[in-house]
Tab-separated table of C-alpha atoms in Angstrom:
chain	number	residue	atom	x	y	z
V	1	ASP	CA	-137.995	71.534	-77.264
V	2	VAL	CA	-134.567	70.243	-76.293
V	3	LYS	CA	-131.990	70.515	-78.607
V	4	VAL	CA	-128.719	69.002	-79.068
V	5	THR	CA	-126.348	69.930	-81.717
V	6	GLN	CA	-123.282	68.406	-83.000
V	7	SER	CA	-120.794	70.762	-85.117
V	8	SER	CA	-120.558	68.933	-87.713
V	9	ARG	CA	-122.588	66.186	-90.015
V	10	TYR	CA	-119.635	64.635	-91.974
V	11	LEU	CA	-116.084	64.793	-91.349
V	12	VAL	CA	-113.389	63.122	-93.340
V	13	LYS	CA	-109.596	62.806	-91.194
V	14	ARG	CA	-106.586	61.667	-92.225
V	15	THR	CA	-104.878	59.079	-90.225
V	16	GLY	CA	-103.202	60.482	-87.056
V	17	GLU	CA	-104.643	64.076	-87.211
V	18	LYS	CA	-106.378	65.345	-83.772
V	19	VAL	CA	-109.810	65.482	-84.216
V	20	PHE	CA	-112.505	67.489	-82.130
V	21	LEU	CA	-116.024	66.640	-82.160
V	22	GLU	CA	-117.976	69.600	-80.717
V	23	CYS	CA	-121.461	69.139	-79.079
V	24	VAL	CA	-123.997	71.606	-77.390
V	25	GLN	CA	-126.833	71.035	-75.831
V	26	ASP	CA	-129.311	74.073	-74.399
V	27	MET	CA	-131.748	72.302	-71.456
V	28	ASP	CA	-129.235	72.978	-68.620
V	29	HIS	CA	-128.446	68.904	-68.684
V	30	GLU	CA	-126.367	68.228	-65.920
V	31	ASN	CA	-125.164	64.776	-67.627
V	32	MET	CA	-123.554	64.260	-71.404
V	33	PHE	CA	-122.720	61.135	-73.297
V	34	TRP	CA	-120.686	60.298	-76.444
V	35	TYR	CA	-121.276	57.419	-78.280
V	36	ARG	CA	-120.174	55.552	-80.893
V	37	GLN	CA	-122.605	53.710	-83.547
V	38	ASP	CA	-121.575	50.751	-85.764
V	39	PRO	CA	-123.737	48.148	-87.512
V	40	GLY	CA	-124.346	45.292	-85.912
V	41	LEU	CA	-122.924	46.532	-82.339
V	42	GLY	CA	-125.791	49.071	-81.377
V	43	LEU	CA	-124.239	52.287	-79.185
V	44	ARG	CA	-121.167	51.813	-77.190
V	45	LEU	CA	-120.855	54.958	-74.622
V	46	ILE	CA	-117.437	55.808	-74.928
V	47	TYR	CA	-117.145	58.580	-72.172
V	48	PHE	CA	-119.847	60.364	-69.651
V	49	SER	CA	-119.589	63.117	-68.183
V	50	TYR	CA	-122.079	64.047	-65.200
V	51	ASP	CA	-121.239	67.802	-64.431
V	52	VAL	CA	-118.730	70.406	-65.637
V	53	LYS	CA	-115.281	69.288	-65.545
V	54	MET	CA	-116.274	66.176	-64.225
V	55	LYS	CA	-116.354	62.618	-66.319
V	56	GLU	CA	-116.107	58.708	-66.334
V	57	LYS	CA	-114.579	56.137	-68.655
V	58	GLY	CA	-117.576	54.533	-70.347
V	59	ASP	CA	-117.156	50.998	-72.326
V	60	ILE	CA	-114.686	52.099	-74.951
V	61	PRO	CA	-112.472	54.654	-73.867
V	62	GLU	CA	-109.627	53.719	-75.288
V	63	GLY	CA	-107.974	56.388	-77.919
V	64	TYR	CA	-110.748	58.771	-76.602
V	65	SER	CA	-110.750	61.649	-74.509
V	66	VAL	CA	-113.007	64.651	-73.094
V	67	SER	CA	-113.295	68.148	-72.225
V	68	ARG	CA	-116.291	69.874	-70.535
V	69	GLU	CA	-115.432	73.327	-69.279
V	70	LYS	CA	-119.194	74.500	-69.792
V	71	LYS	CA	-122.305	73.053	-68.532
V	72	GLU	CA	-123.783	73.080	-72.004
V	73	ARG	CA	-120.721	72.229	-73.931
V	74	PHE	CA	-118.831	68.767	-74.142
V	75	SER	CA	-116.037	67.953	-77.061
V	76	LEU	CA	-114.827	64.365	-77.925
V	77	ILE	CA	-111.212	64.551	-78.692
V	78	LEU	CA	-109.568	61.725	-80.657
V	79	GLU	CA	-105.666	62.756	-79.962
V	80	SER	CA	-104.291	60.619	-83.215
V	81	ALA	CA	-106.946	59.649	-85.360
V	82	SER	CA	-107.061	55.762	-86.743
V	83	THR	CA	-108.969	54.108	-89.464
V	84	ASN	CA	-110.950	52.288	-86.924
V	85	GLN	CA	-112.747	55.131	-85.196
V	86	THR	CA	-114.178	55.280	-88.602
V	87	SER	CA	-117.289	55.654	-87.268
V	88	MET	CA	-121.044	57.239	-86.161
V	89	TYR	CA	-120.569	59.585	-83.420
V	90	LEU	CA	-123.493	60.336	-81.467
V	91	CYS	CA	-123.786	62.881	-78.286
V	92	ALA	CA	-126.714	62.857	-75.768
V	93	SER	CA	-127.845	64.787	-72.724
V	94	SER	CA	-130.054	64.135	-69.499
V	95	PHE	CA	-130.837	65.200	-66.291
V	96	PRO	CA	-129.958	63.042	-63.471
V	97	THR	CA	-131.962	60.366	-62.877
V	98	SER	CA	-133.358	61.864	-59.185
V	99	GLY	CA	-134.743	64.484	-61.464
V	100	SER	CA	-138.314	64.767	-63.064
V	101	THR	CA	-136.992	62.614	-65.867
V	102	ASP	CA	-133.877	60.599	-67.264
V	103	THR	CA	-135.020	60.414	-71.045
V	104	GLN	CA	-131.335	61.167	-72.910
V	105	TYR	CA	-131.653	63.281	-75.785
V	106	PHE	CA	-129.605	62.889	-78.707
V	107	GLY	CA	-127.820	64.766	-81.239
V	108	PRO	CA	-128.402	64.500	-85.127
V	109	GLY	CA	-124.675	62.707	-85.158
V	110	THR	CA	-121.636	63.514	-86.850
V	111	ARG	CA	-120.413	60.508	-89.171
V	112	LEU	CA	-116.596	60.267	-88.841
V	113	THR	CA	-114.429	58.755	-91.837
V	114	VAL	CA	-110.763	58.212	-91.099
V	115	LEU	CA	-108.704	58.159	-94.234
L	1	ALA	CA	-123.891	41.403	-65.935
L	2	GLN	CA	-126.426	43.313	-66.992
L	3	SER	CA	-127.462	43.187	-70.949
L	4	VAL	CA	-130.478	44.148	-73.507
L	5	ALA	CA	-130.558	41.556	-76.701
L	6	GLN	CA	-132.392	42.232	-79.820
L	7	PRO	CA	-132.516	39.212	-81.374
L	8	GLU	CA	-134.258	40.364	-84.738
L	9	ASP	CA	-131.577	42.442	-87.210
L	10	GLN	CA	-134.808	42.990	-89.376
L	11	VAL	CA	-138.019	43.122	-89.048
L	12	ASN	CA	-140.316	42.854	-92.494
L	13	VAL	CA	-144.380	43.849	-92.232
L	14	ALA	CA	-146.726	45.216	-94.945
L	15	GLU	CA	-148.379	48.326	-94.207
L	16	GLY	CA	-151.773	48.558	-92.558
L	17	ASN	CA	-150.302	44.895	-90.674
L	18	PRO	CA	-149.300	44.888	-86.694
L	19	LEU	CA	-146.006	44.843	-86.106
L	20	THR	CA	-143.930	43.478	-83.062
L	21	VAL	CA	-140.053	44.713	-82.404
L	22	LYS	CA	-138.435	42.295	-79.501
L	23	CYS	CA	-136.662	43.090	-76.832
L	24	THR	CA	-135.194	40.881	-73.989
L	25	TYR	CA	-132.916	42.174	-70.753
L	26	SER	CA	-131.184	41.110	-68.038
L	27	VAL	CA	-130.806	43.159	-65.157
L	28	SER	CA	-130.810	42.461	-61.176
L	29	GLY	CA	-133.856	44.741	-59.888
L	30	ASN	CA	-136.235	46.912	-61.209
L	31	PRO	CA	-135.355	47.846	-64.640
L	32	TYR	CA	-135.572	50.878	-66.469
L	33	LEU	CA	-136.355	50.665	-69.909
L	34	PHE	CA	-136.365	52.421	-73.392
L	35	TRP	CA	-136.744	52.343	-76.600
L	36	TYR	CA	-135.680	54.551	-79.011
L	37	VAL	CA	-136.070	55.075	-83.198
L	38	GLN	CA	-133.616	56.143	-85.797
L	39	TYR	CA	-134.578	57.497	-88.751
L	40	PRO	CA	-132.279	57.478	-91.816
L	41	ASN	CA	-128.866	59.788	-91.190
L	42	ARG	CA	-130.941	61.277	-88.117
L	43	GLY	CA	-130.074	60.849	-84.362
L	44	LEU	CA	-131.783	58.913	-81.749
L	45	GLN	CA	-135.314	59.769	-80.834
L	46	PHE	CA	-137.081	58.671	-77.746
L	47	LEU	CA	-140.646	56.807	-78.088
L	48	LEU	CA	-141.002	55.621	-75.167
L	49	LYS	CA	-140.152	53.810	-71.435
L	50	TYR	CA	-141.356	51.727	-68.877
L	51	ILE	CA	-140.097	53.200	-65.034
L	52	THR	CA	-142.985	51.539	-62.871
L	53	GLY	CA	-146.638	50.737	-62.792
L	54	ASP	CA	-148.961	49.580	-65.653
L	55	ASN	CA	-147.165	47.248	-67.789
L	56	LEU	CA	-148.241	48.491	-70.894
L	57	VAL	CA	-146.579	52.122	-71.906
L	58	LYS	CA	-148.205	54.259	-74.531
L	59	GLY	CA	-145.441	56.393	-76.448
L	60	SER	CA	-145.235	58.418	-79.931
L	61	TYR	CA	-146.435	57.902	-82.701
L	62	GLY	CA	-148.781	55.260	-81.555
L	63	PHE	CA	-146.208	52.994	-80.854
L	64	GLU	CA	-146.430	50.916	-77.261
L	65	ALA	CA	-144.626	48.483	-75.395
L	66	GLU	CA	-145.408	45.608	-73.052
L	67	PHE	CA	-143.031	45.248	-69.804
L	68	ASN	CA	-143.530	41.266	-69.209
L	69	LYS	CA	-141.224	40.571	-65.653
L	70	SER	CA	-141.404	36.845	-65.841
L	71	GLN	CA	-140.301	36.431	-69.553
L	72	THR	CA	-137.821	39.514	-68.875
L	73	SER	CA	-139.239	41.166	-72.490
L	74	PHE	CA	-140.046	44.798	-73.308
L	75	HIS	CA	-141.767	44.530	-76.753
L	76	LEU	CA	-142.107	47.479	-78.607
L	77	LYS	CA	-145.991	47.285	-80.903
L	78	LYS	CA	-147.943	48.765	-82.917
L	79	PRO	CA	-151.015	47.660	-84.736
L	80	SER	CA	-150.623	49.003	-87.996
L	81	ALA	CA	-147.222	49.603	-89.479
L	82	LEU	CA	-147.113	53.060	-91.547
L	83	VAL	CA	-144.575	52.733	-94.511
L	84	SER	CA	-143.197	55.880	-92.644
L	85	ASP	CA	-141.927	53.530	-89.819
L	86	SER	CA	-139.658	52.339	-91.577
L	87	ALA	CA	-136.514	52.852	-89.510
L	88	LEU	CA	-134.137	51.725	-86.913
L	89	TYR	CA	-135.163	50.856	-83.422
L	90	PHE	CA	-132.854	50.330	-80.518
L	91	CYS	CA	-134.188	49.286	-77.100
L	92	ALA	CA	-131.707	50.294	-73.575
L	93	VAL	CA	-131.534	49.589	-70.305
L	94	ARG	CA	-130.841	51.604	-67.654
L	95	ARG	CA	-127.552	50.361	-65.541
L	96	ILE	CA	-128.518	50.102	-61.942
L	97	ASN	CA	-128.099	53.119	-59.740
L	98	THR	CA	-125.928	55.298	-62.542
L	99	ASP	CA	-127.808	57.235	-65.118
L	100	LYS	CA	-125.938	55.235	-67.916
L	101	LEU	CA	-127.682	53.565	-70.473
L	102	ILE	CA	-127.044	49.797	-71.691
L	103	PHE	CA	-128.470	49.836	-75.803
L	104	GLY	CA	-129.201	46.642	-77.825
L	105	THR	CA	-127.803	46.499	-81.209
L	106	GLY	CA	-130.933	47.827	-82.690
L	107	THR	CA	-133.371	46.321	-85.444
L	108	ARG	CA	-134.285	47.649	-88.447
L	109	LEU	CA	-137.985	48.199	-89.518
L	110	GLN	CA	-138.849	47.787	-93.299
L	111	VAL	CA	-142.700	48.422	-93.798
L	112	PHE	CA	-143.445	47.601	-97.004
L	113	PRO	CA	-146.593	49.328	-99.024
């Protein structure tokens, strides 16, 4: 079974703090994604990585950055956390669509509260 | 522009009755469509997908979805609902020539005993 793990289920930070959210997948997937989930807005893509050290901005990258130094690990960084970044953050991974499947597999999520 | 819409925020159904969760899409070319489910305090789980072929797609937990090209819809269905089906359901479409998905806003399914 594919396993995507996220470093924390719940996180509480203060405004202005630097926040790191970590995601690890064990299926050798090339693609990794960070989404945020907000009620009534569904999932919105923050950043996408299609290989080590490669990244693309998603629909809402402002206030976020990412790092992918190893294939299995994709980190989301909030340089200076703000209250409007309070949300559920979901990581996902997949093979490229040229592969046998393009299903995205999700981690359990990190619920971040910024005070 | 590509998009996906889930017109109902919530669907209520009695246990044992059939259920439908609606999804419509807008995409140029042939769509790749997905349904995911999110149980409370969990990540999203893949249910089923339509890539090509038979318009009726069968997935996990007894769910199926019907692709209708003329109506640009991909409704999720189940013949007999269970209380344990209560969850948040997301429809998604793959963006053309990318590996990225566009998700709908989600529909909360409530199955009453």
